CSV table of C-alpha atoms in Angstrom, one decimal:
chain,number,residue,atom,x,y,z
A,1,MET,CA,6.9,3.2,11.9
A,2,SER,CA,7.2,0.1,13.9
A,3,ARG,CA,10.4,-0.9,15.7
A,4,LYS,CA,9.9,-4.4,17.2
A,5,PHE,CA,12.4,-7.0,16.9
A,6,LEU,CA,12.2,-10.7,17.4
A,7,SER,CA,14.9,-12.8,19.0
A,8,VAL,CA,14.0,-16.3,17.4
A,9,LEU,CA,14.0,-16.1,13.8
A,10,LEU,CA,11.2,-18.1,12.2
A,11,THR,CA,12.5,-21.3,10.6
A,12,VAL,CA,12.6,-22.0,7.3
A,13,ALA,CA,9.7,-24.6,6.0
A,14,LEU,CA,8.2,-23.3,3.2
A,15,VAL,CA,11.1,-23.2,1.2
A,16,LEU,CA,10.6,-21.1,-2.1
A,17,CYS,CA,11.2,-23.2,-5.3
A,18,PHE,CA,12.0,-20.6,-8.0
A,19,MET,CA,15.5,-20.3,-9.1
A,20,PRO,CA,17.2,-17.3,-9.0
A,21,VAL,CA,17.2,-14.8,-12.0
A,22,ALA,CA,21.0,-13.5,-12.8
A,23,GLY,CA,20.9,-9.7,-12.4
A,24,ALA,CA,17.6,-8.9,-11.2
A,25,SER,CA,19.1,-6.9,-8.4
A,26,SER,CA,20.3,-4.2,-11.1
A,27,ASN,CA,17.0,-3.3,-11.7
A,28,LEU,CA,16.4,-2.7,-8.0
A,29,ASN,CA,16.5,1.9,-7.2
A,30,ILE,CA,17.8,1.1,-3.6
A,31,VAL,CA,16.7,3.5,-0.9
A,32,ASP,CA,18.6,4.9,1.6
A,33,ILE,CA,16.6,3.7,5.0
A,34,ASP,CA,18.1,6.8,7.2
A,35,ILE,CA,15.5,9.0,3.7
A,36,LEU,CA,12.6,6.8,4.8
A,37,ASP,CA,12.8,7.6,8.3
A,38,LYS,CA,13.3,11.3,7.8
A,39,MET,CA,10.2,11.0,5.2
A,40,ASP,CA,8.4,9.3,8.0
A,41,ASP,CA,9.3,11.6,10.8
A,42,ILE,CA,8.7,14.9,9.4
A,43,HIS,CA,4.9,13.8,7.6
A,44,SER,CA,4.0,13.0,11.1
A,45,ALA,CA,5.3,15.9,12.8
A,46,LEU,CA,3.6,18.8,10.4
A,47,SER,CA,0.3,16.7,10.3
A,48,GLU,CA,0.0,16.3,14.0
A,49,ALA,CA,1.2,20.4,13.8
A,50,SER,CA,-1.0,20.8,11.7
A,51,LYS,CA,-3.9,19.1,14.1
A,52,ARG,CA,-2.8,21.2,16.8
A,53,GLY,CA,-2.5,24.5,15.2
A,54,VAL,CA,1.4,25.6,16.6
A,55,TYR,CA,2.1,27.1,13.3
A,56,GLU,CA,0.2,28.2,10.0
A,57,ASP,CA,-0.5,25.0,8.3
A,58,THR,CA,1.5,25.5,5.2
A,59,TYR,CA,2.2,22.0,4.2
A,60,GLY,CA,0.9,20.4,1.1
A,61,GLY,CA,2.5,16.9,1.2
A,62,MET,CA,5.6,15.8,0.5
A,63,TYR,CA,7.5,12.8,-2.4
A,64,TYR,CA,10.1,10.9,-2.6
A,65,ASP,CA,12.3,12.3,-6.1
A,66,LYS,CA,15.9,10.3,-6.7
A,67,GLY,CA,17.3,10.2,-3.6
A,68,ARG,CA,15.5,13.5,-2.1
A,69,ILE,CA,12.8,14.8,-0.6
A,70,ILE,CA,10.4,17.0,-1.8
A,71,LEU,CA,8.6,19.1,0.7
A,72,LEU,CA,5.8,21.4,-0.4
A,73,THR,CA,4.1,24.3,1.0
A,74,THR,CA,1.3,26.6,0.0
A,75,ASN,CA,3.8,29.6,1.3
A,76,ALA,CA,7.4,28.5,0.3
A,77,SER,CA,8.3,32.2,0.9
A,78,ARG,CA,7.8,32.2,4.3
A,79,GLU,CA,11.1,32.1,6.5
A,80,THR,CA,9.4,31.5,10.1
A,81,GLY,CA,6.1,30.9,11.5
A,82,SER,CA,4.9,28.4,9.1
A,83,SER,CA,4.9,25.3,10.1
A,84,VAL,CA,7.9,23.8,7.2
A,85,ALA,CA,10.1,26.4,7.8
A,86,ALA,CA,12.1,24.4,10.5
A,87,TYR,CA,13.2,21.8,7.0
A,88,LYS,CA,14.1,25.2,4.6
A,89,ASN,CA,18.8,24.1,5.8
A,90,ASP,CA,17.7,20.6,5.8
A,91,SER,CA,20.4,19.2,2.7
A,92,ASP,CA,18.1,16.2,2.2
A,93,ILE,CA,14.8,18.2,1.6
A,94,SER,CA,14.2,20.4,-1.6
A,95,ILE,CA,10.9,23.1,-1.0
A,96,VAL,CA,8.5,23.5,-3.4
A,97,SER,CA,5.1,25.5,-3.7
A,98,CYS,CA,1.7,23.8,-4.4
A,99,ASP,CA,-1.7,24.9,-4.0
A,100,TYR,CA,-3.0,23.1,-1.3
A,101,THR,CA,-2.0,21.7,2.5
A,102,PHE,CA,-2.2,18.1,2.8
A,103,ALA,CA,-5.0,18.6,5.3
A,104,GLU,CA,-7.3,20.0,2.9
A,105,LEU,CA,-6.5,17.1,0.6
A,106,GLU,CA,-7.4,14.8,3.0
A,107,THR,CA,-10.8,16.6,3.9
A,108,ALA,CA,-11.7,16.7,-0.1
A,109,TRP,CA,-10.7,12.7,-0.4
A,110,ASN,CA,-13.1,11.9,2.6
A,111,ILE,CA,-15.7,14.0,1.2
A,112,ILE,CA,-15.6,11.9,-2.1
A,113,VAL,CA,-15.4,8.6,-0.3
A,114,GLU,CA,-18.5,9.3,1.7
A,115,ASN,CA,-20.1,10.3,-1.1
A,116,ALA,CA,-18.7,7.5,-3.8
A,117,SER,CA,-21.9,5.3,-4.3
A,118,SER,CA,-23.4,8.7,-6.0
A,119,ILE,CA,-20.8,8.8,-8.6
A,120,PRO,CA,-21.9,6.9,-12.1
A,121,LYS,CA,-19.0,4.3,-12.7
A,122,PHE,CA,-16.7,5.0,-9.9
A,123,VAL,CA,-13.1,3.7,-10.0
A,124,SER,CA,-11.5,4.8,-7.1
A,125,VAL,CA,-10.6,8.0,-5.4
A,126,GLY,CA,-6.6,8.5,-4.3
A,127,ILE,CA,-3.9,11.6,-3.0
A,128,SER,CA,-1.4,12.5,-5.0
A,129,PRO,CA,1.0,14.5,-3.9
A,130,LYS,CA,3.2,14.9,-6.9
A,131,LYS,CA,0.1,16.3,-8.5
A,132,ASN,CA,-0.8,18.2,-5.6
A,133,ARG,CA,-4.5,17.0,-6.0
A,134,VAL,CA,-7.3,14.6,-5.4
A,135,THR,CA,-7.8,12.3,-8.3
A,136,LEU,CA,-11.5,11.0,-9.2
A,137,ALA,CA,-11.1,8.0,-11.4
A,138,VAL,CA,-14.2,7.2,-13.6
A,139,GLU,CA,-14.5,4.9,-16.5
A,140,ASP,CA,-16.7,7.5,-18.1
A,141,LYS,CA,-16.7,11.4,-17.5
A,142,THR,CA,-19.4,11.7,-20.1
A,143,LEU,CA,-21.8,10.2,-17.6
A,144,LEU,CA,-21.1,12.9,-14.7
A,145,ASP,CA,-23.6,15.7,-14.2
A,146,SER,CA,-22.3,18.7,-13.0
A,147,ASP,CA,-25.3,19.9,-11.2
A,148,LYS,CA,-25.7,16.2,-9.4
A,149,LEU,CA,-21.9,16.3,-8.2
A,150,ALA,CA,-22.1,19.9,-7.6
A,151,TRP,CA,-21.1,18.2,-4.0
A,152,VAL,CA,-17.5,17.3,-5.6
A,153,PRO,CA,-14.5,19.5,-4.2
A,154,SER,CA,-13.5,21.9,-6.9
A,155,GLY,CA,-10.3,22.9,-7.5
A,156,VAL,CA,-8.6,20.4,-5.5
A,157,THR,CA,-10.0,17.5,-7.6
A,158,GLU,CA,-8.9,15.9,-10.6
A,159,ILE,CA,-10.8,13.6,-12.8
A,160,VAL,CA,-9.5,11.6,-15.0
A,161,GLU,CA,-10.9,8.1,-16.8
A,162,SER,CA,-9.4,4.5,-15.7
A,163,ALA,CA,-10.9,0.8,-17.0
A,164,PRO,CA,-12.5,-0.5,-13.2
A,165,ILE,CA,-10.1,-2.5,-11.0
A,166,GLN,CA,-10.1,-6.0,-11.2
A,167,PRO,CA,-9.2,-8.2,-8.2
A,168,THR,CA,-5.4,-9.8,-9.3
A,169,ALA,CA,-6.1,-13.5,-7.2
A,170,SER,CA,-3.1,-14.9,-7.1
A,171,ILE,CA,3.9,-19.3,0.2
A,172,GLY,CA,7.5,-17.3,0.5
A,173,CYS,CA,7.6,-13.9,-0.9
A,174,GLY,CA,5.1,-13.7,-3.3
A,175,ASN,CA,5.1,-17.9,-4.0
A,176,THR,CA,1.8,-19.9,-5.4
A,177,MET,CA,-0.4,-20.4,-2.4
A,178,LYS,CA,-3.6,-22.6,-3.0
A,179,ASN,CA,-6.7,-21.8,-0.9
A,180,SER,CA,-8.4,-25.3,-1.1
A,181,THR,CA,-11.9,-24.8,0.5
A,182,ARG,CA,-12.0,-22.0,-2.5
A,183,GLY,CA,-10.3,-23.7,-4.9
A,184,SER,CA,-8.3,-20.7,-6.0
A,185,THR,CA,-4.9,-20.0,-6.3
A,186,SER,CA,-3.1,-16.9,-5.2
A,187,SER,CA,0.3,-15.6,-3.5
A,188,CYS,CA,1.4,-15.6,0.2
A,189,CYS,CA,2.6,-11.8,0.5
A,190,VAL,CA,4.7,-12.6,4.1
A,191,GLY,CA,5.4,-14.3,7.3
A,192,VAL,CA,4.5,-12.5,10.5
A,193,THR,CA,4.5,-12.9,13.6
A,194,THR,CA,2.0,-11.3,16.0
A,195,ASN,CA,2.6,-9.4,19.4
A,196,SER,CA,1.3,-12.4,21.6
A,197,GLY,CA,3.2,-14.4,19.3
A,198,ILE,CA,1.6,-16.5,16.9
A,199,ASN,CA,3.7,-17.4,13.7
A,200,GLY,CA,0.9,-16.6,10.7
A,201,LEU,CA,1.5,-15.3,7.4
A,202,ILE,CA,-0.5,-12.6,5.0
A,203,ILE,CA,-2.5,-13.2,2.1
A,204,GLN,CA,-5.5,-11.1,0.3
A,205,GLY,CA,-8.6,-10.2,1.5
A,206,HIS,CA,-11.0,-10.9,-1.2
A,207,GLU,CA,-12.4,-13.9,-2.1
A,208,THR,CA,-11.2,-15.6,0.9
A,209,LEU,CA,-13.3,-16.4,4.0
A,210,VAL,CA,-12.6,-17.1,8.1
A,211,GLY,CA,-11.9,-21.0,7.9
A,212,ASP,CA,-10.9,-21.1,5.0
A,213,VAL,CA,-7.7,-24.2,4.2
A,214,ILE,CA,-4.7,-23.0,3.0
A,215,LYS,CA,-2.2,-25.3,1.0
A,216,ASN,CA,1.6,-24.5,-0.4
A,217,GLY,CA,2.4,-24.7,-3.9
A,218,SER,CA,2.8,-28.1,-3.4
A,219,ARG,CA,-0.6,-28.5,-1.8
A,220,GLN,CA,0.6,-29.3,1.9
A,221,THR,CA,-2.0,-27.9,4.2
A,222,ILE,CA,-0.3,-25.8,6.9
A,223,GLY,CA,-3.0,-22.9,8.2
A,224,SER,CA,-6.0,-22.0,8.0
A,225,VAL,CA,-7.7,-18.4,7.7
A,226,THR,CA,-8.4,-17.1,11.3
A,227,GLN,CA,-8.9,-13.3,10.9
A,228,ARG,CA,-10.4,-11.1,7.7
A,229,VAL,CA,-10.4,-7.5,7.6
A,230,GLN,CA,-14.2,-6.2,7.9
A,231,ASN,CA,-14.7,-3.5,5.2
A,232,THR,CA,-18.3,-4.4,4.1
A,233,SER,CA,-19.5,-0.7,4.8
A,234,THR,CA,-17.6,2.9,3.8
A,235,ALA,CA,-17.1,3.7,7.9
A,236,THR,CA,-14.8,0.1,8.2
A,237,ARG,CA,-13.1,0.8,5.1
A,238,GLY,CA,-9.8,-0.6,5.8
A,239,PRO,CA,-7.1,-3.6,3.9
A,240,ASP,CA,-7.7,-6.0,1.7
A,241,ALA,CA,-5.8,-8.5,4.0
A,242,CYS,CA,-6.5,-11.8,5.9
A,243,PHE,CA,-4.4,-13.1,8.9
A,244,VAL,CA,-3.6,-17.2,8.1
A,245,THR,CA,-3.0,-19.1,11.6
A,246,LEU,CA,-0.3,-21.5,10.8
A,247,ASN,CA,-0.3,-25.0,12.1
A,248,SER,CA,2.7,-26.0,14.6
A,249,GLY,CA,6.0,-27.0,12.8
A,250,ASN,CA,5.3,-24.3,9.2
A,251,THR,CA,7.2,-21.4,8.7
A,252,VAL,CA,7.1,-19.1,5.8
A,253,THR,CA,11.0,-18.1,4.4
A,254,ASN,CA,10.5,-14.4,4.4
A,255,THR,CA,13.3,-13.9,1.3
A,256,ILE,CA,13.3,-12.4,-2.5
A,257,PRO,CA,15.7,-15.1,-3.7
A,258,GLU,CA,16.1,-13.4,-7.6
A,259,ILE,CA,18.0,-10.4,-5.4
A,260,THR,CA,21.4,-11.2,-5.1
A,261,GLY,CA,22.4,-8.7,-2.8
A,262,ALA,CA,20.5,-8.6,1.0
A,263,ASN,CA,17.2,-10.8,-0.1
A,264,ALA,CA,16.3,-11.3,3.3
A,265,VAL,CA,13.2,-9.1,4.5
A,266,VAL,CA,13.9,-6.8,6.9
A,267,SER,CA,12.9,-7.5,10.2
A,268,GLY,CA,10.2,-5.2,12.2
A,269,GLN,CA,10.3,-2.7,9.7
A,270,THR,CA,7.2,-0.5,8.4
A,271,TYR,CA,6.7,3.2,7.0
A,272,THR,CA,4.8,5.2,5.8
A,273,ILE,CA,4.0,5.4,1.7
A,274,GLN,CA,5.0,8.3,0.5
A,275,ALA,CA,4.7,9.6,-3.6
A,276,GLY,CA,7.4,8.8,-5.7
A,277,LEU,CA,9.1,6.2,-3.4
A,278,PRO,CA,10.0,3.2,-6.2
A,279,VAL,CA,8.1,-0.2,-5.3
A,280,HIS,CA,8.4,-3.7,-6.7
A,281,MET,CA,5.6,-6.4,-6.9
A,282,ARG,CA,6.5,-10.3,-6.8
A,283,GLY,CA,3.4,-12.9,-7.3
A,284,HIS,CA,2.3,-15.6,-8.4
A,285,LYS,CA,2.1,-14.5,-11.9
A,286,THR,CA,4.4,-11.9,-11.8
A,287,LYS,CA,8.5,-13.4,-11.5
A,288,PRO,CA,11.1,-12.3,-10.5
A,289,PHE,CA,9.1,-8.5,-9.8
A,290,SER,CA,7.3,-6.1,-11.1
A,291,SER,CA,8.1,-2.2,-10.9
A,292,GLY,CA,6.7,1.5,-10.3
A,293,GLU,CA,6.7,4.2,-8.2
A,294,VAL,CA,4.0,5.0,-5.4
A,295,ASP,CA,1.6,7.5,-7.6
A,296,GLU,CA,-1.3,8.0,-4.7
A,297,VAL,CA,-0.9,7.4,-1.2
A,298,SER,CA,-3.9,6.9,-0.1
A,299,VAL,CA,-7.0,5.7,-2.7
A,300,TYR,CA,-10.0,4.0,-2.0
A,301,TYR,CA,-12.0,1.2,-4.2
A,302,GLN,CA,-14.3,-1.0,-3.8
A,303,TRP,CA,-15.6,-4.4,-5.8
A,304,THR,CA,-19.0,-6.8,-4.6
A,305,GLU,CA,-17.1,-10.2,-4.2
A,306,ASN,CA,-18.6,-13.8,-5.5
A,307,ARG,CA,-17.6,-15.4,-2.1
A,308,ASP,CA,-20.0,-13.7,0.0
A,309,GLY,CA,-22.3,-11.8,-2.3
A,310,LEU,CA,-21.5,-8.4,-0.2
A,311,THR,CA,-19.1,-4.7,-1.6
A,312,HIS,CA,-16.2,-4.3,-0.2
A,313,TYR,CA,-14.8,-1.4,1.1
A,314,TYR,CA,-11.0,-1.1,0.9
A,315,VAL,CA,-8.2,1.7,1.2
A,316,GLY,CA,-4.9,1.3,0.0
A,317,ALA,CA,-2.2,3.4,-2.0
A,318,LYS,CA,-2.0,2.9,-5.8
A,319,ALA,CA,2.0,2.4,-7.8
A,320,THR,CA,3.2,2.5,-11.2
A,321,TYR,CA,4.1,-1.4,-12.0
A,322,PRO,CA,2.2,-3.8,-13.4
A,323,SER,CA,-0.3,-6.9,-12.3
A,324,LYS,CA,-1.3,-9.7,-13.3
A,325,VAL,CA,-5.2,-12.0,-12.4
A,326,GLY,CA,-3.6,-14.3,-10.0
A,327,ASP,CA,-0.9,-11.7,-8.4
A,328,SER,CA,-3.2,-10.7,-5.9
A,329,GLY,CA,-1.7,-11.7,-1.8
A,330,GLY,CA,1.5,-10.7,-3.8
A,331,PHE,CA,4.8,-9.2,-1.7
A,332,VAL,CA,5.1,-5.3,-2.4
A,333,PHE,CA,8.6,-3.7,-1.4
A,334,VAL,CA,10.8,-1.2,-1.1
A,335,TYR,CA,14.3,-2.0,-1.4
A,336,THR,CA,16.8,-0.4,1.1
A,337,ASN,CA,20.5,-0.5,1.7
A,338,TRP,CA,19.2,-2.5,4.7
A,339,GLY,CA,17.7,-4.9,2.0
A,340,PRO,CA,13.8,-5.4,0.5
A,341,ILE,CA,11.2,-3.5,3.6
A,342,TRP,CA,7.3,-5.0,3.5
A,343,ALA,CA,5.6,-2.1,1.6
A,344,GLY,CA,2.0,-3.7,1.7
A,345,LEU,CA,0.1,-6.5,-0.5
A,346,GLN,CA,-1.1,-6.6,-3.8
A,347,SER,CA,-4.4,-6.5,-4.5
A,348,GLY,CA,-5.4,-5.3,-7.6
A,349,GLY,CA,-4.9,-3.7,-10.9
A,350,GLY,CA,-4.7,-6.7,-14.2
A,351,GLU,CA,-3.8,-6.3,-17.5
A,352,THR,CA,-6.5,-3.4,-18.5
A,353,VAL,CA,-4.7,-1.0,-15.9
A,354,ASN,CA,-1.6,0.6,-16.0
A,355,TYR,CA,-1.1,0.5,-12.4
A,356,SER,CA,-1.8,-1.2,-9.1
A,357,VAL,CA,-3.4,-1.1,-6.1
A,358,PHE,CA,-2.4,-2.4,-3.1
A,359,ALA,CA,-3.4,-2.6,0.8
A,360,LYS,CA,-0.6,-0.8,3.0
A,361,ALA,CA,1.6,-2.6,5.3
A,362,THR,CA,1.5,0.1,8.1
A,363,ASP,CA,-2.7,-0.7,7.7
A,364,ILE,CA,-2.4,-4.5,8.0
A,365,ALA,CA,0.4,-4.2,10.4
A,366,SER,CA,-2.0,-2.3,12.7
A,367,TYR,CA,-5.3,-3.8,12.2
A,368,PHE,CA,-3.4,-7.6,13.1
A,369,GLY,CA,-0.9,-6.4,15.4
A,370,CYS,CA,1.7,-7.9,13.9
A,371,TYR,CA,4.9,-7.5,12.5
A,372,VAL,CA,7.6,-9.1,10.6
A,373,PRO,CA,10.2,-11.3,12.5
């Protein structure tokens, strides 16, 4: 969790050009920020305890459910000595039995990620806390040879069929942006400031290269791509994101105008993505926003890009909100009692699948050393 505050706010220069939609806020499920804080703290504490062997590791992960934290354990009957026992009297938490520890899910996920190239018609693999399983998605299960794939962890892995994930390549949060170098249109995610004080904005990494010139919806040049996540091997897999350094005098308006309540993106806050959290996405083709919930907290996917001819390997999260081609780079957020909190950047999905994948804000902020001012 990042908590950095800047005394000087970015001024308004790139004004969002879309009129507010009456009643849009009524579609938002408000998440109490104290619950996000608590989920972050518990997940960090139990994950660390698992690594250090402080207690018997029974932690199976967690998810959000209508204002409550569902804490999974492989031994719900244990009153003491287990990693989750300290939380049994917390009024915000329900403890539920599960089959596998979160460490076992992560181990299975890593095994599949490292061998994904050998899986016919591979689409993605993700950790699904609500199912307490690792979900492996392929285009056609009939092509799988059980003998050749005997290495896939059994029991913990659920195999499902899915259409392939497509890039949804689409400023203010989720507003139209132009890549004049590539001749493409996509979305701005959010305005940020680096730890060294450089003002910039975050856009998608796919079909984008360092040096590309970025314009706003009025075709005014505002900056250029100066960093791109290097993820051209499974060893360097990471979020689908680029950093655009803004030219002097240009800034980003971090507001969601269609929200009638608190609509400014909360400064300095990012949280670990947990299953069940209601999330929303605002992009070039999706206004005012689409809504769903987080399904898989760590999802690995890949595609070969036209711009550089290389296969890029991404890690993000999967959610049930719909998206369209043109939405990439869109602003993904959780709406809280403080206002919208940056959750991620729209990466892929499209009309052929009933979900979307997004790069996680925590990963982007860590990679570029940046935060929402």
